[in-house]
Coordinates of C-alpha atoms in Angstrom, one line a residue:
Chain F
M294 CA 102.9 61.9 106.8
K295 CA 99.3 62.4 106.2
N296 CA 98.8 63.8 109.8
N297 CA 101.8 66.1 109.2
K298 CA 100.1 67.7 106.1
R299 CA 97.0 68.2 108.1
V300 CA 98.9 70.0 110.8
M301 CA 100.5 72.4 108.2
T302 CA 97.0 73.5 107.0
L303 CA 96.1 74.6 110.5
P304 CA 97.6 78.2 110.4
G305 CA 96.1 78.9 107.2
M306 CA 92.7 77.4 108.1
A307 CA 92.8 79.5 111.3
V308 CA 93.4 82.6 109.5
L309 CA 90.5 81.9 107.2
F310 CA 88.2 80.9 109.8
F311 CA 88.7 84.0 112.0
C312 CA 89.1 86.6 109.3
A313 CA 86.6 85.4 106.9
I314 CA 84.0 82.8 108.3
V315 CA 83.6 84.4 111.7
P316 CA 82.9 87.9 110.5
L317 CA 80.6 86.6 107.9
F318 CA 78.5 84.8 110.3
I319 CA 78.4 87.8 112.6
M320 CA 77.2 89.9 109.6
L321 CA 74.6 87.2 109.0
A322 CA 73.3 87.5 112.4
Y323 CA 73.0 91.3 112.1
S324 CA 71.1 90.8 108.8
F325 CA 68.4 89.0 110.7
Q326 CA 68.1 91.6 113.5
S327 CA 65.7 94.4 113.8
D328 CA 66.9 98.0 114.5
S329 CA 64.8 98.2 117.6
G330 CA 66.9 95.1 118.7
T331 CA 64.3 92.6 119.4
G332 CA 65.0 88.9 118.3
F333 CA 65.1 87.3 114.8
T334 CA 63.4 89.1 111.9
L335 CA 63.0 89.0 108.2
E336 CA 62.2 92.6 107.8
N337 CA 65.5 93.7 106.4
Y338 CA 65.2 91.3 103.6
S339 CA 61.4 92.1 102.9
R340 CA 62.2 95.7 102.9
F341 CA 64.7 95.3 100.1
F342 CA 62.3 93.3 98.0
T343 CA 59.2 95.5 98.7
K344 CA 60.8 98.7 97.6
T345 CA 61.2 98.7 93.7
F346 CA 64.2 101.2 93.7
Y347 CA 66.4 98.8 95.5
L348 CA 65.7 96.2 92.8
T349 CA 66.1 98.9 90.0
L350 CA 69.5 99.7 91.4
T351 CA 70.4 96.1 91.8
L352 CA 69.4 95.5 88.1
R353 CA 71.5 98.6 87.0
T354 CA 74.5 97.3 89.0
I355 CA 74.2 93.8 87.1
V356 CA 73.9 95.2 83.8
N357 CA 76.8 97.5 84.4
S358 CA 78.9 94.5 85.6
L359 CA 78.0 92.5 82.6
L360 CA 78.9 95.2 80.3
V361 CA 82.3 95.5 82.0
T362 CA 82.8 91.8 81.8
V363 CA 82.0 91.4 78.2
I364 CA 84.0 94.4 77.1
S365 CA 86.9 93.2 79.2
L366 CA 86.7 89.9 77.6
L367 CA 86.7 91.5 74.1
L368 CA 89.7 93.6 74.9
S369 CA 91.7 90.8 76.8
Y370 CA 91.5 87.8 74.7
P371 CA 93.3 89.1 71.5
L372 CA 95.8 90.7 73.9
A373 CA 96.5 87.7 75.9
Y374 CA 96.7 85.6 72.7
I375 CA 99.2 87.8 71.1
M376 CA 101.2 87.9 74.3
A377 CA 101.1 84.1 74.7
K378 CA 101.8 83.0 71.2
H379 CA 103.5 85.9 69.4
L380 CA 105.4 88.2 71.7
K381 CA 108.9 86.9 73.0
G382 CA 110.7 89.2 75.2
L383 CA 108.1 92.1 74.7
K384 CA 105.6 90.2 76.7
N385 CA 107.4 90.9 79.9
I386 CA 107.1 94.5 79.3
V387 CA 103.4 94.2 78.4
M388 CA 102.9 92.4 81.6
V389 CA 104.5 95.1 83.6
L390 CA 102.4 97.7 82.0
L391 CA 99.3 95.7 83.0
I392 CA 100.3 95.2 86.6
I393 CA 101.5 98.8 87.2
P394 CA 97.9 100.2 87.8
F395 CA 97.8 97.9 90.6
F396 CA 100.7 99.6 92.4
T397 CA 98.7 102.9 92.4
N398 CA 96.0 103.6 94.9
Q399 CA 92.4 103.1 93.6
L400 CA 91.5 106.7 94.4
V401 CA 94.3 107.9 92.4
R402 CA 93.4 105.9 89.5
V403 CA 89.7 107.1 89.5
Y404 CA 90.8 110.8 89.9
S405 CA 93.1 110.3 86.9
W406 CA 90.0 109.2 84.9
L407 CA 88.2 112.2 86.3
I408 CA 90.6 114.6 85.0
F409 CA 90.9 112.8 81.7
L410 CA 87.3 112.6 80.9
Q411 CA 86.1 115.9 82.2
D412 CA 84.6 118.8 80.0
G413 CA 87.7 120.5 78.5
G414 CA 90.0 117.6 79.8
V415 CA 92.7 115.6 78.0
F416 CA 90.4 113.3 76.1
E417 CA 88.0 115.9 74.8
R418 CA 90.9 118.1 73.5
L419 CA 92.4 115.1 71.8
M420 CA 89.1 114.2 70.0
N421 CA 88.6 117.9 69.1
T422 CA 92.2 118.1 67.6
L423 CA 91.6 114.8 65.7
G424 CA 88.4 116.3 64.5
L425 CA 86.4 113.3 65.7
V426 CA 84.3 115.3 67.9
D427 CA 83.1 118.9 67.8
G428 CA 82.9 120.8 71.2
T429 CA 81.9 119.3 74.6
M430 CA 81.4 115.6 74.8
G431 CA 79.9 115.5 78.4
L432 CA 81.4 112.0 78.9
L433 CA 82.2 112.5 82.6
Y434 CA 79.4 111.9 85.2
T435 CA 77.7 109.4 82.7
R436 CA 77.2 105.6 82.8
A437 CA 79.8 105.4 80.1
A438 CA 82.4 106.9 82.4
V439 CA 81.7 104.3 84.9
I440 CA 82.0 101.5 82.7
I441 CA 85.3 102.9 81.4
G442 CA 86.6 103.4 85.0
L443 CA 85.7 99.8 86.0
I444 CA 87.1 98.2 82.8
H445 CA 90.3 99.8 83.4
A446 CA 90.3 98.6 87.1
F447 CA 89.4 95.1 86.3
F448 CA 90.4 94.0 82.8
P449 CA 94.1 93.3 83.7
Y450 CA 92.8 90.3 85.8
M451 CA 91.0 88.9 82.7
V452 CA 94.3 89.3 80.5
I453 CA 96.3 87.5 83.1
T454 CA 94.0 84.6 83.6
I455 CA 93.4 84.0 79.9
Y456 CA 97.3 84.5 79.2
M457 CA 98.0 81.7 81.8
A458 CA 95.6 79.3 80.2
L459 CA 96.9 80.1 76.6
E460 CA 100.5 79.9 77.8
R461 CA 100.0 76.2 79.0
L462 CA 98.4 75.4 75.7
D463 CA 101.0 73.2 73.9
N464 CA 102.1 74.7 70.4
S465 CA 102.6 71.2 69.1
L466 CA 98.7 70.8 69.5
L467 CA 98.4 73.8 67.1
E468 CA 100.8 72.3 64.7
A469 CA 99.0 69.0 64.6
S470 CA 95.8 70.8 63.9
S471 CA 97.4 72.6 60.9
C472 CA 99.1 69.3 59.8
L473 CA 95.6 67.6 59.6
G474 CA 94.5 70.4 57.4
A475 CA 92.6 72.6 59.6
S476 CA 92.6 76.3 58.6
K477 CA 93.6 78.9 61.2
T478 CA 90.1 79.8 62.0
T479 CA 89.1 76.2 62.6
T480 CA 92.1 75.7 64.7
F481 CA 91.2 78.7 66.8
F482 CA 87.6 77.6 67.3
R483 CA 88.2 73.9 67.6
V484 CA 91.5 73.7 69.6
V485 CA 92.5 77.2 71.2
L486 CA 89.3 78.4 72.3
P487 CA 88.0 75.3 74.2
M488 CA 91.4 74.7 75.7
S489 CA 91.6 78.3 77.0
M490 CA 88.1 78.3 78.4
P491 CA 89.1 77.6 82.0
G492 CA 91.1 80.8 81.9
V493 CA 88.2 82.8 80.2
I494 CA 85.7 81.4 82.9
T495 CA 88.1 82.2 85.8
G496 CA 88.5 85.7 84.2
I497 CA 84.8 86.3 83.9
M498 CA 84.2 85.4 87.6
I499 CA 87.1 87.7 88.6
V500 CA 85.8 90.7 86.8
F501 CA 82.0 90.2 87.2
V502 CA 81.9 89.5 91.0
P503 CA 84.0 92.2 92.4
C504 CA 82.2 94.6 89.9
L505 CA 79.0 94.0 91.7
G506 CA 80.2 95.5 94.8
T507 CA 82.2 98.4 93.7
F508 CA 80.9 101.9 94.7
V509 CA 84.0 104.3 94.3
E510 CA 84.2 104.5 90.6
P511 CA 80.4 104.7 90.1
R512 CA 80.2 107.4 92.7
I513 CA 83.0 109.6 91.5
L514 CA 82.7 109.0 87.7
G515 CA 79.0 108.6 87.4
G516 CA 77.9 111.8 89.2
V517 CA 74.2 112.0 89.7
N518 CA 73.7 108.8 87.7
G519 CA 76.3 106.8 89.7
T520 CA 74.3 105.2 92.2
V521 CA 74.8 101.4 92.3
I522 CA 73.8 98.9 95.0
G523 CA 77.3 99.0 96.5
T524 CA 76.6 102.7 97.3
V525 CA 73.5 101.8 99.3
I526 CA 75.5 99.4 101.2
E527 CA 78.2 102.0 101.9
D528 CA 75.4 104.5 103.0
Q529 CA 74.0 102.1 105.4
F530 CA 77.2 101.5 107.0
F531 CA 78.6 105.0 107.1
E532 CA 75.9 107.4 107.0
I533 CA 73.0 106.0 109.2
Y534 CA 74.6 103.0 111.1
G535 CA 71.9 100.9 109.5
W536 CA 74.2 97.8 109.9
N537 CA 71.3 95.3 109.9
F538 CA 69.8 96.4 106.6
G539 CA 73.4 97.0 105.1
A540 CA 74.2 93.5 106.1
A541 CA 71.0 92.1 104.6
I542 CA 71.6 93.8 101.3
A543 CA 75.2 92.5 101.3
F544 CA 73.9 88.9 101.8
I545 CA 71.4 89.3 98.9
L546 CA 74.2 90.3 96.8
L547 CA 76.3 87.4 98.0
A548 CA 73.5 85.1 97.1
M549 CA 73.3 86.5 93.7
V550 CA 77.0 86.0 93.3
L551 CA 76.8 82.4 94.3
V552 CA 74.1 81.7 91.9
S553 CA 76.0 83.3 89.0
M554 CA 79.1 81.6 90.0
A555 CA 77.5 78.2 90.0
A556 CA 76.0 79.0 86.4
I557 CA 79.4 79.9 85.2
N558 CA 80.9 76.8 86.7
R559 CA 78.5 74.7 84.9
L560 CA 79.4 76.2 81.8
G561 CA 82.9 75.7 82.4
R562 CA 82.4 72.0 83.3
R563 CA 81.6 71.4 79.6
Y564 CA 85.1 72.2 78.6
E565 CA 86.7 69.9 81.2
G566 CA 88.1 66.6 80.8
Chain P
M293 CA 81.5 93.7 105.5
K294 CA 85.1 94.7 105.9
C295 CA 84.4 97.8 107.5
K296 CA 82.2 96.2 110.0
K297 CA 85.1 93.8 110.9
L298 CA 87.5 96.7 111.3
L299 CA 85.2 98.6 113.6
V300 CA 84.5 95.6 115.8
G301 CA 88.3 95.2 116.2
A302 CA 88.9 98.7 116.7
L303 CA 86.3 99.0 119.2
A304 CA 87.7 96.0 121.2
L305 CA 91.2 97.4 120.9
S306 CA 90.1 100.9 122.1
M307 CA 88.2 99.4 125.1
V308 CA 91.1 97.2 126.0
L309 CA 93.5 100.3 125.8
S310 CA 91.3 102.6 127.6
M311 CA 91.0 100.2 130.5
A312 CA 94.7 99.7 130.6
A313 CA 95.2 103.4 130.5
C314 CA 92.7 104.0 133.3
G315 CA 93.8 101.3 135.6
S316 CA 97.4 102.6 135.6
S317 CA 96.5 106.5 136.0
S318 CA 94.1 106.0 139.0
G319 CA 96.7 104.0 140.7
E320 CA 99.6 106.4 140.2
K321 CA 97.5 109.5 140.8
D322 CA 97.2 108.6 144.5
A323 CA 100.7 107.0 144.8
K324 CA 102.8 109.9 143.5
D325 CA 102.7 113.4 144.5
G326 CA 104.7 114.5 141.5
E327 CA 102.3 112.8 139.1
K328 CA 100.1 115.5 137.2
T329 CA 96.3 115.0 137.1
K330 CA 95.3 113.8 133.7
L331 CA 92.3 115.1 131.8
Y332 CA 90.9 112.7 129.4
V333 CA 89.5 114.5 126.3
V334 CA 87.5 112.9 123.5
N335 CA 87.3 115.1 120.4
W336 CA 87.9 115.5 116.6
K337 CA 91.5 115.5 115.3
D338 CA 92.8 118.8 114.5
Y339 CA 89.8 120.6 115.9
G340 CA 91.4 123.4 117.8
S341 CA 91.2 121.7 121.2
D342 CA 94.1 119.5 120.4
D343 CA 96.3 122.3 119.2
A344 CA 99.8 122.1 120.6
D345 CA 100.2 125.7 121.7
F346 CA 96.7 125.5 123.4
I347 CA 97.7 122.3 125.2
A348 CA 101.0 123.6 126.5
A349 CA 99.4 126.8 127.8
F350 CA 96.6 124.9 129.5
E351 CA 98.8 122.3 131.1
E352 CA 101.0 125.0 132.3
E353 CA 98.3 127.0 134.0
Y354 CA 96.5 124.1 135.7
N355 CA 99.5 121.8 136.4
C356 CA 97.9 119.0 134.6
E357 CA 98.1 116.8 131.5
I358 CA 95.7 116.6 128.7
V359 CA 95.2 113.0 127.2
N360 CA 93.5 113.4 123.9
T361 CA 91.7 110.6 122.1
Y362 CA 89.8 110.9 118.9
M363 CA 86.5 109.8 117.5
S364 CA 85.7 109.3 113.9
S365 CA 82.0 109.8 114.1
E366 CA 79.3 111.0 116.4
E367 CA 78.0 107.5 116.7
E368 CA 81.2 106.2 117.8
L369 CA 81.4 108.8 120.5
L370 CA 77.9 107.7 121.7
T371 CA 79.2 104.1 121.8
K372 CA 82.3 105.2 123.7
L373 CA 80.1 106.9 126.3
R374 CA 78.0 103.8 126.6
T375 CA 80.8 101.3 127.1
S376 CA 83.5 103.4 128.9
K377 CA 83.9 103.0 132.6
E378 CA 83.4 106.0 135.0
G379 CA 86.3 108.3 134.9
D380 CA 87.6 107.0 131.7
I381 CA 86.4 110.2 129.8
D382 CA 86.5 113.9 131.5
V383 CA 85.3 115.9 128.6
C384 CA 83.8 115.1 125.2
L385 CA 82.3 116.8 122.2
P386 CA 78.9 115.5 121.1
N387 CA 77.0 117.6 118.4
C388 CA 73.3 118.0 118.5
T389 CA 72.3 114.9 116.6
I390 CA 73.5 112.5 119.4
L391 CA 73.1 114.9 122.5
P392 CA 69.4 114.0 123.4
A393 CA 70.3 110.3 123.2
A394 CA 73.2 110.8 125.6
I395 CA 71.3 113.0 128.1
N396 CA 68.3 110.6 128.0
E397 CA 70.5 107.6 128.8
G398 CA 72.1 109.5 131.8
L399 CA 75.5 109.4 130.1
L400 CA 76.2 113.2 130.8
E401 CA 76.6 115.2 134.2
Q402 CA 74.5 118.2 134.5
V403 CA 76.3 121.5 133.7
D404 CA 76.6 124.2 136.4
T405 CA 77.0 127.3 134.3
S406 CA 78.0 129.4 137.3
K407 CA 81.3 127.7 137.2
L408 CA 81.9 129.0 133.7
T409 CA 83.1 132.6 133.7
N410 CA 82.8 133.0 129.9
F411 CA 79.2 131.5 129.8
D412 CA 77.7 135.0 129.8
S413 CA 79.6 136.2 126.7
M414 CA 77.9 133.6 124.6
F415 CA 75.3 134.4 121.9
E416 CA 71.8 134.3 123.5
R417 CA 71.0 131.7 120.7
F418 CA 73.5 129.3 122.1
K419 CA 72.9 129.7 126.0
T420 CA 69.5 128.3 125.1
Q421 CA 70.4 125.7 122.6
K422 CA 67.6 123.3 123.1
E423 CA 69.3 120.0 122.6
C424 CA 71.6 120.9 125.6
F425 CA 68.7 120.9 127.9
K426 CA 66.4 118.3 129.4
D427 CA 63.7 119.3 132.1
D428 CA 65.2 122.9 132.0
K429 CA 68.7 121.4 133.1
M430 CA 71.6 122.0 130.9
Y431 CA 73.9 119.0 130.0
A432 CA 76.3 120.5 127.4
V433 CA 77.9 123.7 126.4
P434 CA 78.0 125.0 122.9
F435 CA 81.5 125.3 121.5
V436 CA 81.4 126.2 117.8
W437 CA 78.9 126.3 114.9
G438 CA 78.9 126.4 111.2
S439 CA 76.6 126.3 108.2
T440 CA 75.7 124.5 105.1
A441 CA 74.5 126.8 102.4
I442 CA 75.4 128.4 99.0
A443 CA 78.8 129.0 97.7
Y444 CA 79.0 130.6 94.3
N445 CA 81.6 131.8 91.8
T446 CA 81.8 135.7 92.1
E447 CA 83.1 136.0 88.6
V448 CA 80.1 134.4 87.0
I449 CA 77.2 135.2 89.4
K450 CA 77.5 139.0 90.3
E451 CA 74.6 139.1 92.8
A452 CA 74.5 136.9 95.8
P453 CA 71.6 134.3 95.5
K454 CA 68.8 135.4 97.9
S455 CA 67.2 132.2 98.3
M456 CA 68.1 128.3 98.5
S457 CA 66.0 127.9 95.4
A458 CA 69.1 129.1 93.4
L459 CA 70.1 125.5 94.0
F460 CA 66.8 124.3 92.2
D461 CA 67.0 127.1 89.5
K462 CA 67.0 126.0 85.8
A463 CA 69.3 129.1 85.1
Y464 CA 72.1 127.3 86.6
A465 CA 71.4 123.9 84.9
G466 CA 74.6 121.8 84.5
K467 CA 76.6 124.2 86.7
I468 CA 75.4 123.2 90.1
A469 CA 77.1 120.8 92.5
F470 CA 74.6 119.4 95.2
R471 CA 75.7 117.5 98.1
D472 CA 75.3 113.7 98.4
D473 CA 73.8 113.7 101.8
Y474 CA 70.3 112.6 102.9
N475 CA 70.1 115.1 105.7
D476 CA 71.3 118.2 103.7
A477 CA 69.2 117.2 100.8
V478 CA 66.0 116.9 102.7
M479 CA 66.5 120.0 104.7
S480 CA 67.4 122.2 101.6
A481 CA 64.4 121.1 99.7
A482 CA 62.1 121.7 102.8
I483 CA 63.4 125.2 103.0
V484 CA 62.8 125.9 99.4
L485 CA 59.2 124.4 99.9
G486 CA 58.5 126.5 103.0
Q487 CA 58.3 123.3 105.2
D488 CA 60.0 123.2 108.6
P489 CA 63.4 121.6 107.8
N490 CA 63.7 119.7 110.9
N491 CA 60.0 118.3 111.0
P492 CA 59.1 118.3 107.1
S493 CA 55.4 117.9 106.6
D494 CA 55.2 116.5 103.1
L495 CA 58.0 114.3 102.3
D496 CA 56.6 113.4 98.9
A497 CA 56.9 117.0 97.8
I498 CA 60.4 117.0 98.9
K499 CA 61.2 113.8 96.9
A500 CA 59.6 115.2 93.8
K501 CA 61.5 118.5 94.3
L502 CA 64.8 116.7 94.7
I503 CA 64.2 114.4 91.6
E504 CA 63.4 117.7 89.7
Q505 CA 66.8 119.2 91.1
K506 CA 68.7 116.1 90.0
A507 CA 68.7 117.1 86.3
L508 CA 70.2 120.5 86.9
N509 CA 73.5 119.1 88.6
K510 CA 76.9 118.7 87.2
T511 CA 77.2 116.0 90.0
Y512 CA 76.7 115.3 93.6
W513 CA 79.7 115.9 95.8
K514 CA 80.7 114.0 99.0
T515 CA 84.0 115.2 100.1
G516 CA 85.0 118.9 100.4
D517 CA 87.9 118.1 98.0
E518 CA 85.6 117.0 95.3
F519 CA 83.7 120.3 95.4
S520 CA 87.1 122.3 95.6
K521 CA 88.4 120.5 92.5
L522 CA 85.0 121.1 90.6
F523 CA 85.1 124.8 91.5
A524 CA 88.7 125.4 90.7
G525 CA 88.2 123.7 87.3
K526 CA 85.3 125.9 86.5
Q527 CA 83.1 122.9 86.2
I528 CA 80.4 124.4 88.4
D529 CA 79.2 127.9 89.3
L530 CA 77.5 127.3 92.6
G531 CA 76.6 124.5 95.0
L532 CA 75.5 123.5 98.4
M533 CA 78.7 124.1 100.5
W534 CA 80.0 124.3 104.1
S535 CA 80.9 127.6 105.6
G536 CA 84.3 126.4 106.7
Q537 CA 85.3 124.9 103.4
A538 CA 84.3 127.9 101.6
A539 CA 86.3 130.2 103.8
A540 CA 89.4 128.0 103.3
M541 CA 88.9 128.1 99.5
K542 CA 88.6 131.9 99.7
K543 CA 92.0 132.1 101.5
D544 CA 93.4 130.1 98.5
N545 CA 92.4 133.0 96.3
Q546 CA 89.5 131.3 94.6
P547 CA 86.7 133.6 93.5
I548 CA 84.2 132.1 95.9
S549 CA 81.8 133.7 98.1
F550 CA 79.4 132.1 100.6
V551 CA 75.9 133.2 101.5
V552 CA 73.3 132.1 103.9
P553 CA 70.2 133.2 101.9
E554 CA 67.4 135.1 103.2
D555 CA 65.0 132.1 103.4
G556 CA 67.7 130.3 105.5
A557 CA 70.1 127.4 105.4
I558 CA 71.4 124.4 107.4
G559 CA 73.4 125.0 110.7
W560 CA 75.2 122.6 113.1
V561 CA 76.5 123.0 116.7
D562 CA 79.2 121.2 118.5
N563 CA 79.2 121.1 122.3
W564 CA 81.2 120.1 125.1
A565 CA 80.0 117.8 127.9
I566 CA 81.1 116.1 130.9
P567 CA 80.3 112.3 131.0
S568 CA 78.8 111.0 134.3
G569 CA 81.4 109.9 136.7
S570 CA 84.2 112.2 135.6
Q571 CA 86.9 112.3 138.3
N572 CA 88.3 115.7 137.5
K573 CA 85.2 117.9 137.3
D574 CA 86.8 121.1 138.3
L575 CA 89.4 120.6 135.6
A576 CA 86.8 119.8 133.0
Y577 CA 85.1 123.2 133.8
A578 CA 88.3 124.9 133.4
F579 CA 88.8 123.3 130.1
I580 CA 85.5 124.1 128.8
D581 CA 85.6 127.6 130.2
W582 CA 88.9 128.1 128.2
M583 CA 87.5 126.6 125.0
I584 CA 84.7 129.2 125.0
S585 CA 86.8 132.1 125.9
K586 CA 87.1 135.1 123.8
D587 CA 90.9 134.7 123.2
F588 CA 90.7 130.9 122.2
Q589 CA 87.6 131.3 120.0
Y590 CA 88.8 134.4 118.3
N591 CA 92.3 132.9 117.6
W592 CA 90.9 129.7 116.2
A593 CA 88.1 131.2 114.1
S594 CA 90.3 133.8 112.5
K595 CA 92.7 131.1 111.5
G596 CA 89.9 129.3 109.5
G597 CA 88.2 127.4 112.2
P598 CA 84.5 127.2 112.5
A599 CA 82.3 130.2 113.9
P600 CA 82.7 131.1 117.5
V601 CA 79.8 130.9 120.1
N602 CA 81.4 133.8 122.0
Q603 CA 80.0 137.0 120.9
A604 CA 83.0 139.0 121.8
A605 CA 85.2 136.8 119.8
A606 CA 82.7 137.0 116.9
E607 CA 82.6 140.8 117.1
A608 CA 86.5 141.0 117.0
I609 CA 86.7 139.1 113.7
D610 CA 87.1 141.2 110.6
P611 CA 83.5 141.7 109.6
E612 CA 84.2 141.1 105.8
Y613 CA 85.8 138.0 106.6
A614 CA 83.1 137.0 108.9
A615 CA 80.3 137.7 106.4
S616 CA 82.3 135.9 103.6
A617 CA 82.5 132.8 105.9
G618 CA 78.8 133.0 106.9
M619 CA 80.0 133.7 110.6
D620 CA 78.1 137.0 111.1
E621 CA 75.2 137.3 113.4
A622 CA 72.8 138.0 110.5
S623 CA 73.7 134.6 108.9
L624 CA 73.4 133.0 112.4
N625 CA 69.7 134.2 112.9
R626 CA 68.7 132.7 109.6
L627 CA 69.9 129.1 110.2
Y628 CA 67.8 126.1 110.9
F629 CA 70.1 124.2 113.3
M630 CA 70.1 120.4 112.8
E631 CA 68.3 118.6 115.4
Y632 CA 68.4 115.1 117.0
R633 CA 66.8 112.5 114.6
T634 CA 65.5 109.1 115.7
D635 CA 66.6 106.2 113.8
E636 CA 63.3 105.9 112.2
V637 CA 63.6 109.4 110.8
K638 CA 67.1 108.9 109.6
N639 CA 66.1 105.7 107.9
T640 CA 63.1 107.4 106.1
W641 CA 65.1 110.3 104.9
N642 CA 68.0 108.1 103.8
E643 CA 65.6 105.9 101.9
L644 CA 64.0 108.9 100.2
W645 CA 67.4 110.1 99.1
T646 CA 68.3 106.7 97.7
E647 CA 65.1 106.6 95.8
V648 CA 65.9 110.1 94.4
K649 CA 69.4 108.8 93.4
A650 CA 68.0 105.7 92.0
E651 CA 65.5 107.6 89.8

């Protein structure tokens, strides 16, 4: 029986091995290779850390990703809570609305934002009509536009993971809390929030990590200010065939991701058991 | 990381396929009399030479079959030339940025221009295109050329800009779209600063100029479509643009005009070459000869293709159209054609451009 189970994991493991692990190691090998093609070198890594602008770009990318994650969290939590605890049939409709953007191509979504945010675009006209803003907003091709585009792309993941955690939360626990005399706020902070933490932490990871690697939204919505570390990697691969250096940057980014995941995990462990 | 994986896969697949294709063809060629000779051509997709009407006419005339394979980048072509077996490719289309590497590595046959009846009708400029030569021997034949210069909105800007410095002019602040490309960026700044665009002497000055320019842009554009949307939406008044795209936009009735300014702009040339070991050299010559003929070049260019190298074809094109597409001889003589760059130069320029964008 035990052997049988092991056999059944083989196809899946094989796919993982050949499609994820092997290419990763090929890229790792590239990152330690010199462009002139002679043996092992650390020059790709040292190049990254000796040029200040690569670090500036990395820092900018991290700050962007943090902003996106925090704002997504603030938007998602109330929505997920209401979906899980207060909406009955309606929550399916909200879920469909959340998922629909995934059916559209990423570029289509980005271009919709472009049209929506541009000078004289839908958003500006709406704001002018409402009298909230007078004249041109100049929102497109700024960092704000990039953040908006990224939040739209990633916050549904956050809503779904938090929703699933809250859905599992037994309502009788909430009733027990209120029977024991806890106010609604106390119940929320002492029961609901801690118990939904695993969902929140998964959500943070699922938004923060892919955000670090994006390059389409920043480039199209950010204009001259939209360069992030993902763009640099893209340029290395497509523009100058600098696979060695591109791979090195990708691995530096991966290392940062692993470190931040470990940190977030540690945070999460406090809420377990 | 994903792209790398795909590329490796695609490369392996294309090698397997090309070997399979080659194995069967060489066997059958000798075996059956009825089998037509196959001419293996590597080119860009939808780039004139794979036009259905042309292929039909050529196959009829020479009783042969054209087998097209496509490249997605110049570097890919170079890899193909390095890894393919003799006879896998009969004709290919390298541009000047990879040509010297291919010639130096002995990947290309020397070209005998006496076998090309249309060679003499080429612009003098292209008969002596320096990347095509090594030790005074010719290895490739120029096919088409184009330019990257200034396109502007004729409703807003009444007089054609006379200098590349229009792209660096505060008068157009917020209304400029510059290109997100390290090569175009460095070359245009060099032109404005009076340096040699192909061998700039002062990269620091270029960097400073580009950083100064950054503040004037609406945005950087990468695909022609992005530029076209910005232009149609009246978000920009002028920008660094390709001649071909500007011509296509003019055909769509946009109020656009293209100009190669007096201080020059950036040019590029695509060339035909015969890889070493080609089994069908005579047919390959016939193909190249057809490609640079007046008829072919005129038809393609007037349909919105790039500019012809054939002088008679160029002269037959409506002068107004030619001028607005930057195809006229005056524009041609003002261009700095993109040269071959070593990896080191590419890296330095790309890093400079990244620094400008990070600023």
